[in-house]
Coordinates of C-alpha atoms in Angstrom, one line a residue:
X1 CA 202.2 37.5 -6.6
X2 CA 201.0 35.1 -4.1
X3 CA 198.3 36.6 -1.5
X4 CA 199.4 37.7 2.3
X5 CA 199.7 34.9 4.9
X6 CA 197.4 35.3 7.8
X7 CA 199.4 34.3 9.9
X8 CA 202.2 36.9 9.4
X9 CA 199.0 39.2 9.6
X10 CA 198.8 38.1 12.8
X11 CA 202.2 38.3 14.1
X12 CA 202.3 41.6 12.7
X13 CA 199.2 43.0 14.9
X14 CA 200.9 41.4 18.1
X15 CA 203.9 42.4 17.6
X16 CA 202.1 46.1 17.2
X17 CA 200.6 45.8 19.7
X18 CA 203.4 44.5 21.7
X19 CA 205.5 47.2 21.2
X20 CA 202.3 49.5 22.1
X21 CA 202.3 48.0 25.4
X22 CA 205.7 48.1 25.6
X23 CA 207.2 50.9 24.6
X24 CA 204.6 53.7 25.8
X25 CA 204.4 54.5 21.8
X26 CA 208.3 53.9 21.4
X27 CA 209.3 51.6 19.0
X28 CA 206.1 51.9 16.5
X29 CA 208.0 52.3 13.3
X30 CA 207.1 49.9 10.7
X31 CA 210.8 48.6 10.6
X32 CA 210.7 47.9 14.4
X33 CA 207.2 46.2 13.8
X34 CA 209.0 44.0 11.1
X35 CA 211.7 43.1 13.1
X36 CA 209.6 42.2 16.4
X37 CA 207.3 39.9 13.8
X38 CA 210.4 38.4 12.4
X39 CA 209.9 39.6 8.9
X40 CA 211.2 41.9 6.3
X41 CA 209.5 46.0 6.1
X42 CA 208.1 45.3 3.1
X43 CA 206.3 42.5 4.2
X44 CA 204.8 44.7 6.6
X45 CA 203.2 46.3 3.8
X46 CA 202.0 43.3 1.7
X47 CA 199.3 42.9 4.9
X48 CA 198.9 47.2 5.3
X49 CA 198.7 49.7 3.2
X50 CA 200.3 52.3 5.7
X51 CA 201.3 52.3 9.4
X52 CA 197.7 54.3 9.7
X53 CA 195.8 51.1 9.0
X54 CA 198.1 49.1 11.2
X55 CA 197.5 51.0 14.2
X56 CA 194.2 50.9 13.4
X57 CA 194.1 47.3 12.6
X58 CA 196.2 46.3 15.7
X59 CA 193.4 47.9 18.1
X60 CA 190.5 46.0 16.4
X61 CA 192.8 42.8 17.2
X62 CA 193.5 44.0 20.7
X63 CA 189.3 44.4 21.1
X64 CA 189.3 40.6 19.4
X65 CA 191.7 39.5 21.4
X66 CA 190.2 40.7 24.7
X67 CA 186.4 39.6 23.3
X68 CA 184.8 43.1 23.2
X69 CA 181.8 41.2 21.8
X70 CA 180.9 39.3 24.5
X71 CA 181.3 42.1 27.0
X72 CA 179.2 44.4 25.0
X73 CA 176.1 41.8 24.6
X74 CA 174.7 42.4 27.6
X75 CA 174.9 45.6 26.6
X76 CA 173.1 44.8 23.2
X77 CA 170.9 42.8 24.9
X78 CA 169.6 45.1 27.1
X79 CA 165.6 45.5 27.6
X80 CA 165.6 48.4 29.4
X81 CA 167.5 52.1 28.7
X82 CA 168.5 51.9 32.5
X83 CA 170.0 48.2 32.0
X84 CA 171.8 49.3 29.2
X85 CA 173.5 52.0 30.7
X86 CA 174.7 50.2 33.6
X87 CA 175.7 47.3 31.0
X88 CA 177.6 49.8 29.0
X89 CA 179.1 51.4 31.6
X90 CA 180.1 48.0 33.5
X91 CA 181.8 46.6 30.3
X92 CA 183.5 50.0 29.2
X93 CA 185.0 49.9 32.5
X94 CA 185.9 46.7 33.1
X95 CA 188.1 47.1 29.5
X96 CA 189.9 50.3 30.4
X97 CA 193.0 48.8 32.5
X98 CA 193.2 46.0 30.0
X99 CA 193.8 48.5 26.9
X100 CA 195.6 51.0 29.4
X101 CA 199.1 50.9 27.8
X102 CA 198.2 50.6 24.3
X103 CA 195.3 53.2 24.5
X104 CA 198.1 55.1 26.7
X105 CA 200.8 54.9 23.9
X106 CA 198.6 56.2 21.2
X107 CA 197.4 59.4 23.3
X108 CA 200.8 60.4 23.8
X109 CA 201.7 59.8 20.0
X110 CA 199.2 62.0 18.9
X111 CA 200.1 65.4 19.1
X112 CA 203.3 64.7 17.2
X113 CA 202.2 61.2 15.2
X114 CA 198.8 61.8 13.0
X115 CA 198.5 58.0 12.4
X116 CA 198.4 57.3 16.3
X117 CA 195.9 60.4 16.2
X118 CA 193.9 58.9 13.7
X119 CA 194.0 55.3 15.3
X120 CA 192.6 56.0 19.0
X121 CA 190.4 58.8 17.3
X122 CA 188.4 55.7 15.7
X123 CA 188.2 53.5 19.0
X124 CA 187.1 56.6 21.1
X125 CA 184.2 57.5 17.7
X126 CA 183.1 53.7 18.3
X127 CA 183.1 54.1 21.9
X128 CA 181.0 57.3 21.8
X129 CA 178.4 55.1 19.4
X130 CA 178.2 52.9 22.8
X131 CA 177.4 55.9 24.5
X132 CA 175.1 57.5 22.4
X133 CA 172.8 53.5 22.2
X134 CA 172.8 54.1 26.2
X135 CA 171.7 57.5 26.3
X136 CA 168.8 56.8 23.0
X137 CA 167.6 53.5 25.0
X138 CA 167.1 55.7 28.0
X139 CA 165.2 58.5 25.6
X140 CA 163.1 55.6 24.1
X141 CA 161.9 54.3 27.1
X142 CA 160.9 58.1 28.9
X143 CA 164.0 57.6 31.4
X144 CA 166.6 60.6 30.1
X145 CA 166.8 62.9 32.8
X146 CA 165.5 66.5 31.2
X147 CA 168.4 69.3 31.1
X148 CA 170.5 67.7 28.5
X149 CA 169.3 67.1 24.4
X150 CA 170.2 63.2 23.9
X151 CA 173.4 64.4 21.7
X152 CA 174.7 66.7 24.7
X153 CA 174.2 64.1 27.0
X154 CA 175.7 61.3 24.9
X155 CA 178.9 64.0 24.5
X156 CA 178.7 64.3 28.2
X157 CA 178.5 60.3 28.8
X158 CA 181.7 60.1 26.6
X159 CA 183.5 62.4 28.2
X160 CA 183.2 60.9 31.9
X161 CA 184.0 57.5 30.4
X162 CA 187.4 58.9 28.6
X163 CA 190.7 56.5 29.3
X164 CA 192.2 59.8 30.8
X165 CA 189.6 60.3 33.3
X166 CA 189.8 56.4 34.6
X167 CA 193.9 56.9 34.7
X168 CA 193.8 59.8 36.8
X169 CA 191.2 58.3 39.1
X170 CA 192.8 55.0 39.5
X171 CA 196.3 56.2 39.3
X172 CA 196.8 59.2 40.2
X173 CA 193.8 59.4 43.0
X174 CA 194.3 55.7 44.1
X175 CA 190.9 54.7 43.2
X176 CA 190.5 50.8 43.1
X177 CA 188.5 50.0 39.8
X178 CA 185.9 48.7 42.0
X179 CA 185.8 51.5 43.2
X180 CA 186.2 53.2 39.8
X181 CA 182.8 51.5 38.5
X182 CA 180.9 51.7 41.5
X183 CA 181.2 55.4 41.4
X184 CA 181.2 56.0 37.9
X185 CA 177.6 53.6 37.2
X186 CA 176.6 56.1 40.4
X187 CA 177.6 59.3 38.9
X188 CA 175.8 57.8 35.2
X189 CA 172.9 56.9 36.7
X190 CA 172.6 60.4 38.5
X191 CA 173.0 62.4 35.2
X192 CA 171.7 60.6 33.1
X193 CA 168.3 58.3 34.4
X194 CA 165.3 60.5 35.6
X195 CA 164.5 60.0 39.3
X196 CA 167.6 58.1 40.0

């Protein structure tokens, strides 16, 4: 048996994520995958295991594709609890209209599809580990605002940053994403950064 082609691999994520985009989660069967990638159902599964790890897979090559790395590293990079936070919160913004409809399409999978559950699950639990490296830097450094334990406040953090809370300011409110970060780094720094 010869070994999967990474290429296909890769025409298999786009095409994922393509339909994602697309579709509003339409269109997300593993046959219509194969067909978008040009390539037979089975071949599908030579490269995954189960349309779990493809949804999965496909939103680690959406956050390649879109260089999450290099947004997050001044994040990462970060001397200060209160840099961090605005760093965090500047780059988590910044990515929210650009995974919209795929982050969009896997929210309204999921109360009938536990693989698009399961995928966006994972992406917010990485999201909230962003969070909660924010809200410890600002611990560390004596600059968490008291009233909130670091877990509640890193819940909290998560919470405002949520793709449903950006949609509904920015589309359903008319908010301008400028807008959207300026007030949201605002309300952050107000909750969470002593004497801000």
């Amino acid at each position: 048996m010869s070994s999967p082609n990474p290429d296909t691999r890769q025409r298999i994520l786009q095409a994922t994520a393509d339909l994602l985009s697309e579709g509003g989660g339409t269109g997300v069967r593993m046959s219509d995958i194969a067909k978008r990638a040009g390539i037979s159902r089975q071949a599908v599964y030579l490269h995954f295991a189960n349309r779990a790890d493809l949804l999965i897979a496909t939103t680690f090559y959406v956050d390649e594709l879109k260089d999450t790395a290099a947004r997050l590293a001044p994040s990462r990079a970060a001397e200060t609890g209160r840099e961090r936070l605005d760093a965090f919160v500047e780059a988590w913004a910044g990515y929210l209209p650009e995974i919209y409809p795929i982050g969009r399409a896997l929210i309204d999978m999921s109360p009938t599809d536990e693989e698009a559950r399961s995928a966006w699950a994972q992406r917010m639990q990485d999201m909230r580990e962003g969070c909660e490296a924010a809200i410890s830097a600002l611990k560390r450094d004596g600059d968490l605002a008291p009233g909130l334990p670091a877990s509640q406040a890193t819940d909290l953090l998560w919470t405002l940053l949520l793709l449903p809370n950006w949609e509904h300011l920015t589309r359903t409110c008319g908010w301008s994403q400028k807008q959207y970060l300026k007030h949201i780094t605002a309300t952050a720094r107000r909750l969470f950064v002593i004497d801000a």
